[in-house]
XYZ file of C-alpha atoms in Angstrom:
742
model
C -32.201 -87.867 58.581
C -31.849 -84.957 61.017
C -28.387 -84.115 59.623
C -29.675 -84.352 56.049
C -32.655 -82.155 56.920
C -30.300 -79.554 58.372
C -28.206 -79.513 55.192
C -31.311 -79.201 52.970
C -32.710 -76.271 54.924
C -29.420 -74.429 55.523
C -28.177 -74.837 51.912
C -31.550 -74.039 50.363
C -30.219 -71.190 48.175
C -27.608 -73.423 46.546
C -30.218 -76.136 46.021
C -32.564 -73.680 44.323
C -29.751 -72.572 41.978
C -29.032 -76.209 41.080
C -32.689 -76.714 40.268
C -32.712 -73.652 38.016
C -29.816 -75.136 36.042
C -31.613 -78.503 35.901
C -34.762 -76.807 34.617
C -32.810 -75.164 31.766
C -31.291 -78.530 30.809
C -34.712 -80.201 30.985
C -36.336 -77.648 28.680
C -33.612 -78.425 26.141
C -34.135 -82.171 26.680
C -37.891 -81.894 26.082
C -37.249 -80.818 22.484
C -34.803 -83.692 21.977
C -37.208 -86.394 23.153
C -38.293 -88.778 20.409
C -42.013 -89.549 20.486
C -43.068 -92.887 19.001
C -46.525 -93.271 17.417
C -46.054 -96.839 16.141
C -47.650 -99.212 18.664
C -46.237 -102.242 16.817
C -42.825 -101.279 18.203
C -44.045 -102.409 21.617
C -44.875 -105.969 20.594
C -42.869 -108.652 22.436
C -39.426 -109.355 20.978
C -40.512 -112.900 20.057
C -43.740 -111.738 18.410
C -44.396 -113.525 15.060
C -46.033 -110.351 13.727
C -43.001 -108.276 14.669
C -40.647 -110.843 13.122
C -42.759 -110.778 9.972
C -42.619 -106.994 9.798
C -38.817 -107.131 10.028
C -38.672 -109.749 7.248
C -41.032 -107.713 5.049
C -38.891 -104.601 5.568
C -35.762 -106.527 4.525
C -37.429 -108.069 1.484
C -39.498 -105.164 0.199
C -38.292 -102.082 2.056
C -40.457 -99.840 4.215
C -43.917 -99.393 2.743
C -47.056 -97.525 3.702
C -50.275 -96.598 1.983
C -52.833 -93.849 1.635
C -56.308 -94.327 0.188
C -57.545 -91.176 -1.580
C -61.200 -90.888 -2.585
C -62.328 -88.069 -4.897
C -65.952 -87.157 -5.486
C -67.393 -85.841 -8.748
C -64.314 -86.124 -10.992
C -64.690 -85.857 -14.760
C -63.434 -88.816 -16.801
C -60.428 -86.929 -18.176
C -59.479 -85.706 -14.710
C -59.647 -89.231 -13.284
C -56.735 -90.392 -15.448
C -54.702 -87.217 -14.889
C -54.705 -87.628 -11.116
C -52.854 -90.948 -11.320
C -49.940 -89.211 -13.047
C -50.060 -86.267 -10.616
C -49.921 -88.536 -7.571
C -46.974 -90.422 -9.066
C -45.032 -87.156 -9.279
C -45.067 -86.681 -5.504
C -41.673 -87.592 -3.971
C -41.522 -91.029 -2.260
C -44.706 -92.272 -3.970
C -43.851 -95.712 -5.327
C -47.073 -96.621 -7.098
C -50.657 -95.507 -7.651
C -53.423 -97.969 -8.489
C -56.651 -96.783 -10.104
C -58.790 -98.940 -12.434
C -61.628 -96.887 -13.972
C -63.578 -99.977 -15.063
C -63.393 -101.680 -11.660
C -66.098 -100.999 -9.059
C -63.468 -101.364 -6.347
C -61.940 -98.097 -7.649
C -64.769 -96.278 -9.447
C -68.261 -96.388 -8.016
C -71.049 -93.918 -8.688
C -69.326 -90.515 -8.669
C -66.467 -91.583 -6.369
C -62.946 -92.434 -7.529
C -60.566 -94.294 -5.229
C -56.772 -94.281 -5.607
C -54.436 -96.605 -3.709
C -51.162 -94.752 -3.152
C -48.119 -96.763 -2.031
C -45.284 -94.840 -0.355
C -41.706 -96.076 -0.126
C -41.417 -95.116 3.537
C -42.554 -96.134 7.000
C -46.095 -94.944 7.928
C -44.665 -92.914 10.829
C -41.761 -91.363 8.920
C -41.259 -87.750 7.853
C -41.347 -88.866 4.219
C -44.807 -90.426 4.584
C -46.031 -87.364 6.477
C -44.670 -85.213 3.636
C -46.658 -87.183 1.057
C -49.836 -86.781 3.114
C -49.267 -83.047 3.455
C -48.552 -82.722 -0.284
C -51.794 -84.534 -1.195
C -53.861 -82.375 1.153
C -52.241 -79.188 -0.141
C -52.488 -80.117 -3.831
C -56.138 -81.147 -3.688
C -57.429 -78.871 -0.928
C -60.013 -77.458 -3.355
C -61.348 -80.922 -4.236
C -63.895 -83.000 -2.375
C -61.620 -85.738 -1.033
C -61.340 -88.193 1.862
C -58.116 -89.861 3.021
C -57.461 -92.984 5.065
C -54.654 -95.366 5.983
C -51.965 -95.714 8.652
C -50.225 -92.562 7.439
C -53.438 -90.563 7.840
C -54.102 -92.050 11.283
C -50.598 -91.078 12.390
C -51.022 -87.540 11.063
C -54.444 -87.213 12.672
C -53.035 -88.433 15.992
C -50.181 -85.915 15.966
C -52.547 -83.099 14.995
C -55.077 -84.076 17.672
C -52.514 -84.185 20.465
C -50.909 -80.894 19.442
C -54.309 -79.178 19.358
C -55.907 -80.688 22.452
C -53.164 -81.310 25.022
C -52.409 -77.616 25.794
C -56.089 -76.842 26.461
C -56.577 -80.048 28.467
C -53.487 -79.297 30.559
C -54.763 -75.784 31.254
C -58.182 -77.021 32.393
C -56.606 -79.772 34.516
C -54.297 -77.270 36.214
C -57.251 -74.982 36.962
C -59.155 -77.914 38.489
C -56.148 -78.868 40.620
C -55.820 -75.259 41.793
C -59.529 -75.214 42.669
C -59.122 -78.376 44.791
C -56.053 -76.968 46.522
C -57.661 -73.577 47.193
C -60.635 -75.388 48.729
C -58.644 -77.702 50.987
C -55.442 -75.761 51.812
C -55.021 -73.478 54.846
C -53.361 -70.664 52.879
C -53.930 -68.965 49.544
C -50.190 -69.204 48.869
C -49.796 -72.946 49.444
C -51.403 -74.074 46.135
C -48.868 -72.019 44.156
C -46.064 -73.510 46.239
C -47.295 -77.053 45.650
C -47.906 -76.586 41.930
C -44.573 -74.837 41.479
C -42.660 -77.652 43.120
C -44.499 -80.474 41.326
C -44.412 -78.465 38.086
C -40.615 -78.397 38.294
C -40.632 -82.152 38.914
C -42.771 -82.621 35.793
C -40.339 -80.534 33.723
C -37.384 -82.549 35.003
C -39.141 -85.810 34.191
C -40.063 -84.708 30.674
C -36.544 -83.430 30.091
C -34.891 -86.652 31.239
C -37.097 -88.595 28.785
C -34.531 -87.507 26.193
C -32.172 -90.072 27.772
C -34.565 -92.861 26.685
C -34.585 -94.234 23.101
C -38.152 -92.924 22.741
C -41.412 -92.495 24.623
C -44.828 -93.496 23.364
C -47.290 -90.816 22.289
C -49.565 -91.901 25.112
C -46.887 -91.542 27.791
C -45.844 -88.198 26.372
C -49.454 -86.954 26.297
C -50.663 -87.873 29.785
C -47.488 -88.595 31.750
C -47.312 -85.057 33.146
C -50.915 -85.019 34.376
C -50.623 -88.488 35.886
C -47.436 -87.410 37.653
C -49.299 -84.446 39.120
C -52.148 -86.636 40.302
C -49.921 -89.371 41.708
C -47.428 -87.262 43.659
C -49.187 -84.076 44.783
C -50.061 -85.594 48.164
C -46.367 -85.844 49.137
C -46.036 -82.073 49.221
C -49.297 -81.800 51.181
C -48.054 -84.313 53.754
C -44.802 -82.392 54.253
C -46.520 -79.006 54.563
C -49.113 -80.390 57.002
C -46.280 -81.662 59.197
C -44.482 -78.320 58.820
C -47.566 -76.461 60.095
C -47.844 -78.849 63.036
C -44.201 -78.257 63.964
C -44.664 -74.493 63.711
C -47.292 -74.638 66.424
C -44.558 -75.772 68.828
C -41.749 -73.656 67.351
C -42.724 -70.707 65.102
C -39.171 -70.391 63.702
C -39.463 -71.577 60.038
C -36.055 -73.223 59.601
C -36.246 -75.237 62.797
C -39.820 -76.279 62.118
C -38.936 -77.417 58.593
C -35.956 -79.459 59.796
C -38.155 -81.336 62.251
C -40.922 -81.688 59.648
C -38.488 -83.278 57.185
C -37.122 -85.678 59.775
C -40.532 -86.710 61.102
C -42.371 -87.030 57.754
C -39.614 -88.771 55.811
C -40.791 -92.281 56.660
C -44.476 -91.661 55.957
C -43.861 -89.893 52.629
C -41.278 -92.433 51.493
C -43.546 -95.328 52.420
C -46.409 -93.754 50.508
C -44.290 -93.168 47.405
C -42.745 -96.640 47.426
C -46.137 -98.285 46.911
C -46.835 -96.026 43.925
C -43.396 -96.586 42.392
C -43.606 -100.340 43.000
C -47.006 -100.526 41.311
C -45.735 -98.611 38.297
C -42.551 -100.681 37.989
C -44.672 -103.820 37.657
C -45.544 -102.480 34.195
C -41.913 -103.008 33.187
C -42.442 -106.773 33.463
C -45.142 -106.783 30.753
C -44.309 -108.656 27.566
C -46.134 -105.865 25.686
C -43.382 -103.274 26.000
C -45.747 -100.298 26.135
C -45.814 -101.200 29.839
C -42.060 -100.750 30.074
C -42.364 -97.370 28.361
C -45.072 -96.062 30.681
C -43.777 -97.769 33.813
C -40.279 -96.306 33.552
C -41.440 -92.783 32.734
C -44.156 -92.631 35.409
C -42.041 -94.299 38.115
C -39.203 -91.937 37.266
C -41.613 -89.032 37.499
C -42.873 -90.051 40.946
C -39.284 -90.495 42.162
C -38.287 -87.057 40.827
C -41.371 -85.581 42.521
C -40.305 -87.214 45.778
C -36.802 -85.793 45.356
C -38.207 -82.303 44.739
C -40.474 -82.548 47.798
C -37.533 -83.421 50.043
C -34.937 -81.056 48.583
C -36.684 -78.138 46.847
C -39.982 -77.651 48.693
C -38.367 -77.099 52.129
C -36.303 -74.182 50.859
C -39.223 -72.668 48.959
C -41.518 -73.060 51.975
C -39.048 -71.377 54.336
C -38.645 -68.459 51.915
C -42.413 -68.179 51.384
C -43.304 -68.584 55.074
C -44.180 -64.882 55.630
C -46.497 -64.978 52.603
C -48.094 -68.231 53.798
C -48.788 -66.678 57.186
C -50.249 -63.490 55.697
C -52.580 -65.418 53.372
C -53.866 -67.853 56.008
C -57.512 -68.839 55.565
C -60.020 -71.391 56.768
C -59.985 -74.502 54.640
C -62.933 -76.727 53.894
C -62.997 -79.605 56.355
C -65.444 -82.429 55.854
C -66.866 -83.557 59.192
C -66.989 -87.357 59.039
C -68.208 -87.956 62.595
C -71.807 -88.630 61.603
C -70.748 -90.905 58.756
C -68.315 -92.799 60.987
C -71.019 -93.370 63.580
C -73.280 -94.790 60.862
C -70.412 -96.976 59.593
C -69.828 -98.215 63.143
C -73.442 -99.332 63.490
C -73.615 -100.914 60.062
C -70.124 -102.426 59.913
C -71.368 -106.015 59.566
C -73.775 -105.073 56.776
C -71.096 -103.058 54.970
C -68.574 -105.899 55.166
C -71.125 -108.361 53.780
C -72.209 -105.896 51.100
C -68.687 -105.272 49.763
C -68.073 -109.022 49.672
C -71.211 -109.600 47.586
C -70.469 -106.658 45.275
C -66.872 -107.782 44.744
C -67.863 -111.356 43.922
C -70.467 -110.036 41.474
C -67.890 -107.740 39.906
C -65.438 -110.615 39.455
C -68.116 -112.627 37.660
C -69.133 -109.680 35.447
C -65.672 -108.585 34.383
C -65.227 -111.729 32.293
C -67.675 -110.293 29.745
C -65.673 -107.091 29.265
C -64.919 -106.327 25.614
C -61.226 -105.594 25.044
C -59.690 -103.789 22.063
C -56.051 -103.808 20.987
C -55.753 -101.851 17.754
C -58.407 -99.226 17.156
C -57.460 -95.960 18.834
C -59.904 -93.423 17.416
C -62.525 -92.925 14.730
C -61.323 -91.512 11.417
C -64.399 -89.873 9.882
C -62.841 -89.752 6.413
C -62.155 -93.492 6.540
C -65.795 -94.091 7.439
C -66.831 -91.997 4.427
C -64.662 -94.124 2.110
C -65.981 -97.349 3.621
C -69.571 -96.177 3.197
C -68.987 -96.099 -0.574
C -66.528 -98.934 -1.243
C -67.076 -101.088 1.841
C -64.645 -102.248 4.498
C -61.241 -103.380 3.238
C -59.195 -105.132 5.877
C -55.859 -106.174 4.386
C -53.605 -108.856 5.821
C -50.230 -109.662 4.261
C -48.921 -113.217 4.056
C -45.208 -113.721 3.442
C -44.295 -117.214 2.244
C -41.089 -118.709 0.871
C -40.688 -118.653 -2.906
C -39.637 -122.308 -3.006
C -43.130 -123.404 -2.012
C -44.716 -125.725 -4.566
C -46.900 -123.712 -7.022
C -49.687 -126.249 -6.572
C -49.720 -125.633 -2.827
C -49.845 -121.854 -3.305
C -52.638 -122.232 -5.865
C -54.658 -124.472 -3.548
C -54.305 -121.965 -0.684
C -55.442 -119.093 -2.909
C -58.382 -121.167 -4.168
C -59.391 -121.906 -0.561
C -59.140 -118.218 0.373
C -61.262 -117.155 -2.587
C -63.941 -119.645 -1.541
C -64.343 -117.964 1.876
C -67.440 -115.812 2.149
C -65.969 -112.562 3.528
C -62.693 -112.514 1.566
C -63.108 -110.083 -1.309
C -59.752 -110.467 -3.080
C -56.416 -112.287 -2.976
C -53.474 -110.708 -4.775
C -50.355 -112.786 -5.270
C -47.593 -112.961 -7.848
C -48.962 -116.294 -9.057
C -52.476 -114.986 -9.835
C -51.546 -111.509 -11.160
C -48.320 -110.735 -13.032
C -47.201 -114.365 -12.687
C -50.472 -115.754 -14.060
C -50.250 -117.364 -17.544
C -52.570 -115.959 -20.269
C -53.479 -117.138 -23.724
C -53.367 -114.499 -26.458
C -57.145 -113.957 -26.379
C -57.233 -113.651 -22.580
C -54.324 -111.200 -22.534
C -55.832 -109.058 -25.282
C -59.017 -108.745 -23.278
C -57.128 -108.059 -20.028
C -54.972 -105.271 -21.539
C -57.601 -103.978 -23.992
C -55.373 -104.674 -27.037
C -56.150 -105.792 -30.589
C -56.567 -109.634 -30.446
C -55.003 -110.110 -33.900
C -51.878 -108.152 -32.948
C -51.530 -109.973 -29.652
C -51.896 -113.336 -31.414
C -49.132 -112.330 -33.849
C -46.869 -111.327 -30.940
C -47.572 -114.703 -29.288
C -46.550 -116.487 -32.486
C -43.303 -114.504 -32.593
C -42.678 -115.322 -28.948
C -43.336 -119.030 -29.584
C -41.034 -118.949 -32.619
C -38.178 -117.459 -30.539
C -38.927 -119.729 -27.545
C -39.592 -123.181 -29.122
C -39.061 -124.924 -25.772
C -41.980 -123.021 -24.202
C -44.439 -125.562 -22.825
C -48.052 -125.544 -23.967
C -50.562 -125.151 -21.145
C -54.268 -125.849 -21.108
C -56.463 -122.737 -20.818
C -60.231 -122.646 -20.542
C -61.676 -122.297 -24.018
C -58.247 -122.190 -25.681
C -57.089 -125.777 -25.355
C -53.612 -126.307 -26.764
C -52.693 -122.614 -27.068
C -49.506 -121.165 -25.643
C -50.022 -119.469 -22.296
C -47.389 -117.047 -20.993
C -47.316 -114.670 -18.052
C -47.877 -110.968 -18.348
C -44.281 -110.416 -17.266
C -42.956 -112.696 -20.011
C -45.155 -111.022 -22.613
C -44.221 -107.418 -21.758
C -40.542 -108.255 -21.402
C -40.532 -109.925 -24.815
C -42.360 -107.018 -26.484
C -40.198 -104.237 -25.019
C -36.899 -106.061 -25.605
C -37.594 -107.683 -28.974
C -40.461 -105.872 -30.688
C -40.179 -102.197 -29.793
C -36.444 -102.281 -30.520
C -37.045 -103.788 -33.966
C -38.009 -101.102 -36.503
C -39.793 -103.551 -38.762
C -42.101 -104.866 -36.042
C -42.445 -101.554 -34.208
C -43.651 -99.732 -37.338
C -46.853 -101.797 -37.306
C -47.836 -100.383 -33.883
C -49.310 -96.985 -33.094
C -47.571 -94.598 -30.697
C -50.434 -95.015 -28.229
C -49.971 -98.796 -28.268
C -46.226 -98.424 -27.771
C -46.785 -96.088 -24.820
C -49.355 -98.430 -23.337
C -46.908 -101.332 -23.493
C -44.075 -99.249 -22.045
C -46.301 -98.036 -19.214
C -47.429 -101.600 -18.634
C -43.824 -102.760 -18.409
C -43.068 -100.044 -15.863
C -46.144 -100.826 -13.760
C -45.341 -104.522 -13.940
C -41.837 -103.921 -12.582
C -43.283 -101.855 -9.734
C -45.902 -104.495 -8.957
C -43.342 -107.278 -9.015
C -41.171 -105.350 -6.548
C -44.167 -105.336 -4.182
C -44.971 -109.029 -4.608
C -41.721 -110.930 -5.101
C -38.693 -110.423 -2.885
C -35.368 -112.266 -2.738
C -36.655 -115.130 -0.592
C -40.333 -114.441 0.125
C -43.420 -113.682 -1.918
C -45.979 -111.239 -0.613
C -49.670 -112.174 -0.775
C -52.295 -109.539 0.098
C -55.587 -110.897 1.457
C -58.478 -108.417 1.589
C -61.555 -109.139 3.693
C -64.613 -107.127 4.709
C -64.131 -107.729 8.438
C -63.536 -104.873 10.888
C -59.975 -104.429 12.111
C -60.627 -106.396 15.333
C -63.303 -108.318 17.174
C -64.403 -111.924 17.692
C -65.326 -112.500 14.020
C -62.093 -110.928 12.804
C -59.922 -112.949 15.152
C -61.749 -116.150 14.130
C -61.016 -115.277 10.494
C -57.311 -114.694 11.244
C -57.166 -117.962 13.164
C -58.683 -119.863 10.225
C -56.323 -118.491 7.565
C -53.332 -119.110 9.834
C -54.446 -122.690 10.494
C -54.900 -123.317 6.754
C -51.458 -121.842 6.046
C -49.945 -124.179 8.633
C -51.551 -127.136 6.839
C -50.490 -125.904 3.391
C -46.976 -124.472 3.525
C -43.855 -126.442 4.325
C -41.534 -123.496 4.909
C -41.686 -120.451 7.143
C -44.461 -117.898 6.712
C -45.665 -114.730 8.444
C -48.987 -112.899 8.731
C -48.720 -109.125 9.010
C -51.376 -106.456 9.534
C -53.455 -104.791 12.204
C -55.816 -107.734 12.538
C -52.952 -110.229 12.755
C -51.327 -108.088 15.442
C -54.620 -107.754 17.330
C -55.203 -111.518 17.179
C -51.731 -112.194 18.552
C -52.267 -109.741 21.407
C -55.696 -111.202 22.140
C -54.198 -114.691 22.464
C -51.736 -113.592 25.140
C -53.696 -110.881 26.918
C -55.530 -112.980 29.527
C -52.250 -114.494 30.672
C -50.612 -111.063 30.625
C -53.355 -109.452 32.719
C -53.288 -112.267 35.269
C -49.511 -111.982 35.510
C -49.631 -108.213 36.018
C -52.458 -108.507 38.551
C -50.708 -111.154 40.652
C -47.330 -109.415 40.470
C -48.882 -106.079 41.447
C -50.728 -107.605 44.399
C -47.645 -109.459 45.649
C -45.360 -106.456 45.223
C -47.673 -104.008 46.989
C -48.459 -106.583 49.695
C -44.750 -106.967 50.462
C -44.229 -103.184 50.585
C -47.211 -102.624 52.889
C -46.239 -105.618 54.995
C -42.783 -104.130 55.556
C -44.417 -100.810 56.476
C -46.948 -102.184 59.005
C -45.402 -105.536 59.950
C -48.963 -106.870 59.985
C -50.096 -109.490 57.493
C -53.755 -108.876 58.357
C -53.438 -105.114 57.873
C -51.478 -105.382 54.624
C -53.825 -108.027 53.202
C -56.894 -105.988 54.176
C -55.661 -102.925 52.260
C -54.592 -104.876 49.171
C -57.883 -106.798 48.982
C -59.868 -103.579 49.414
C -58.119 -101.758 46.569
C -58.261 -104.850 44.343
C -62.014 -104.844 44.977
C -62.084 -101.260 43.676
C -60.325 -102.463 40.487
C -62.872 -105.256 39.974
C -65.832 -102.970 40.679
C -64.503 -100.391 38.212
C -64.116 -103.055 35.541
C -67.644 -104.318 36.192
C -69.100 -100.794 35.917
C -67.476 -100.368 32.519
C -68.649 -103.831 31.474
C -72.270 -103.000 32.376
C -72.069 -99.941 30.109
C -71.215 -102.189 27.155
C -68.002 -100.306 26.430
C -65.034 -101.956 24.735
C -61.899 -101.099 26.702
C -58.375 -100.838 25.328
C -56.032 -103.360 26.908
C -53.587 -100.630 27.992
C -56.311 -98.924 30.020
C -57.160 -102.158 31.808
C -53.564 -102.903 32.809
C -52.780 -99.319 33.798
C -55.844 -99.157 36.036
C -54.637 -102.291 37.814
C -51.135 -100.940 38.478
C -51.904 -97.269 39.077
C -54.885 -97.830 41.359
C -53.102 -100.423 43.438
C -49.961 -98.312 43.694
C -51.546 -94.890 44.216
C -54.891 -95.243 45.969
C -53.665 -97.748 48.521
C -51.868 -94.730 50.018
C -55.247 -93.495 51.256
C -55.746 -96.732 53.155
C -52.185 -96.685 54.491
C -52.695 -93.174 55.872
C -55.995 -94.050 57.576
C -54.626 -97.311 59.004
C -51.498 -95.549 60.303
C -53.542 -92.867 62.039
C -55.913 -95.468 63.447
C -53.110 -97.520 64.953
C -51.587 -94.400 66.457
C -54.932 -93.279 67.894
C -55.560 -96.753 69.333
C -52.570 -96.384 71.660
C -54.662 -94.026 73.791
C -58.290 -94.574 72.696
C -60.858 -97.305 72.339
C -61.744 -98.448 68.771
C -64.669 -96.114 68.045
C -63.069 -92.857 69.339
C -59.809 -93.903 67.664
C -61.621 -94.320 64.348
C -63.156 -90.836 64.605
C -59.776 -89.331 65.430
C -57.999 -91.228 62.637
C -60.559 -90.181 60.026
C -60.411 -86.559 61.206
C -56.633 -86.560 60.743
C -56.747 -88.320 57.376
C -59.748 -86.931 55.511
C -58.094 -83.709 54.352
C -55.099 -85.420 52.739
C -57.199 -88.253 51.295
C -59.686 -85.855 49.692
C -56.984 -83.559 48.328
C -54.962 -86.362 46.778
C -57.916 -88.311 45.393
C -59.771 -85.303 43.985
C -56.610 -84.134 42.195
C -56.095 -87.576 40.635
C -59.776 -87.900 39.711
C -60.027 -84.324 38.421
C -56.917 -84.422 36.243
C -57.772 -87.842 34.750
C -61.435 -86.989 34.222
C -60.457 -83.798 32.392
C -58.432 -85.811 29.890
C -61.169 -88.416 29.611
C -63.883 -85.884 28.794
C -61.886 -83.507 26.575
C -59.558 -85.805 24.638
C -60.895 -87.097 21.303
C -58.141 -89.708 20.980
C -59.857 -92.890 22.140
C -57.144 -94.835 23.940
C -55.888 -91.884 26.012
C -59.378 -90.657 26.897
C -60.539 -94.125 27.838
C -57.498 -94.881 29.986
C -57.811 -91.657 31.963
C -61.579 -92.050 32.393
C -61.002 -95.585 33.635
C -58.404 -94.384 36.167
C -60.718 -91.579 37.351
C -63.587 -94.052 37.864
C -61.267 -96.459 39.675
C -59.874 -93.739 41.930
C -63.419 -92.690 42.847
C -64.346 -96.289 43.701
C -61.191 -96.641 45.792
C -62.002 -93.376 47.598
C -65.505 -94.615 48.484
C -64.187 -97.930 49.763
C -61.511 -96.233 51.883
C -63.997 -93.757 53.379
C -66.878 -96.150 54.043
C -65.710 -99.774 53.925
C -62.210 -99.545 55.424
C -63.467 -97.982 58.698
C -65.903 -100.898 59.071
C -63.085 -103.397 58.486
C -60.829 -101.600 60.979
C -63.437 -102.098 63.693
C -64.126 -105.724 62.735
C -60.430 -106.656 62.598
C -59.288 -104.473 65.461
C -58.118 -107.398 67.637
C -55.794 -108.562 64.820
C -54.494 -105.101 63.957
C -53.777 -103.937 67.514
C -52.099 -106.950 69.067
C -50.423 -105.215 72.021
C -53.458 -103.352 73.289
C -53.974 -105.577 76.348
C -50.315 -105.454 77.291
C -50.386 -101.690 77.145
C -53.475 -101.564 79.390
C -51.879 -103.922 81.890
C -48.763 -101.825 82.002
């Protein structure tokens, strides 16, 4: 390491030039990075919902929808808007029924727009923008996955720059308070800032990064790796006291601090890499990017910061100041006296937290509140749609029985399937009423159809026993191909009737394309349940169980609620797996560092207690937590905040070589408190800034959760760990007696 340190310091100018070139490449890479907003992409590869989405895409193409609600439209204008919306590129269909309360209620008109594109595509975004631009003077509200995606992009673009600015100012404030020079904060932020740029630029090498990783990855990287630069500079200042020559002092500082900084970073990287093992692949996305960021930060600390520090040494000396130093002697004396009480107290609190955390509400789908969606739901009610794909060779009786069962359920408002819409048989009277046509003309057309199709079976229809019943598709196909092309028959119809039939034929073809594929039919089940929750998941479970009893072939349920139910079923197992793997991984790393099972176990248990206490605090507030936040808190807290304990334990063991336990504890805390406070306050400050300022629910909640957890870990390290060090001293310092004897 001494030879490497010499090369780094002596070749600092060349290293700085290389970093300048890397920065230029990274800026280019940042604009090439693909950001993914579709959370369904991170479902496990064997996910039934994901398989169903792939099948639906193959059978029906990519589809998305926008619900548009107008207020105060005149009757004439209501019908015109349907045609206008259909003219927008990539709009496949528009459904609006003026006589149906599901579409026209009071003064509100609701239009269901179907787009032939993925909800997160440029085409879908273009349709949304066109609707907003065309009707910006109207009183409208919009909802749907396309709108949520657009709102998310807009929110992040508007809020992230301001949040980043505030977070940077907070970090500077912490550094100015705790650093020994006015120049050091700029040196630290410059070095870590370059590491952040390099990490964001190298994200272009990945297939994509999630919107969440892209939004908060930089701030988390700052919070997780800033202490490495502080540790190196603290060692540099210590070496300068013995040798004022900057280059020599930096070489020794690099050589002497390499092990401590590397050991500290390995725990963080190991904790983050555990995320890669999640079956929900959002963990892989965040784990790789954040672990890569911490590693790049470590690389910059060891290769770039030394050269910058040597060059800036005169400025650092000229701007020297007194830093804030928290005197912990009084607190440590109180901890020493109350160590037994503190140990018992943390045990009781942790056990209570473990019992409480089981009642924590967990969300999987809902990411933020769309006010316009709430406005639509206040008029027309909640419409939670779930799609069922089933094979076309299923027996019609089985399909009919399943639909009948669905329609009998209390909270299911509608079931739309080929068999009960365009594939439903009608008598002449029923069809005339359905399409608002002259009954006598429709009856005549039925007679002509029956004459040309003598083999057509007669079906029983309520009130029309013995009459021919044909589907809407059969009727419209017959009329357009046989009647409208025959001058004799066509002359008896008005132009308006002809147009109505032609429009009906066109709409029927569009509807059939949405309901009947090559192998699967598409059934849309609409219920008035929220998108997720215990009642919703019970509903999804019941319709899936009934489908299993009804259908003989393969089938798939697709939708936000189906996806949430699937995630809910596997989450407990996933969280336990991540928790155990994180604990084992960090325990092994710390064990290698200290070669003490008692010491390593003590630190891991302490930080895991902080995780449980944080979860319990959130649970007591009655807040529903997104599953990503819960898993990230586990991995990030265990990987990052355990560094505080490692630093204090290391200093304690070193101090114990020459001091008794109580003086050694005071000395160890005095050496550690500055670094612990700086690192923890930066992590807490940056995460809390995002949590308080970000309107996007999942990001804000995750960062708030991490900030709360980091604060809990800080309190346990400052007040509980010292008590444990004294209680377990005989196990931590095994060679003390031998040293005394010698």
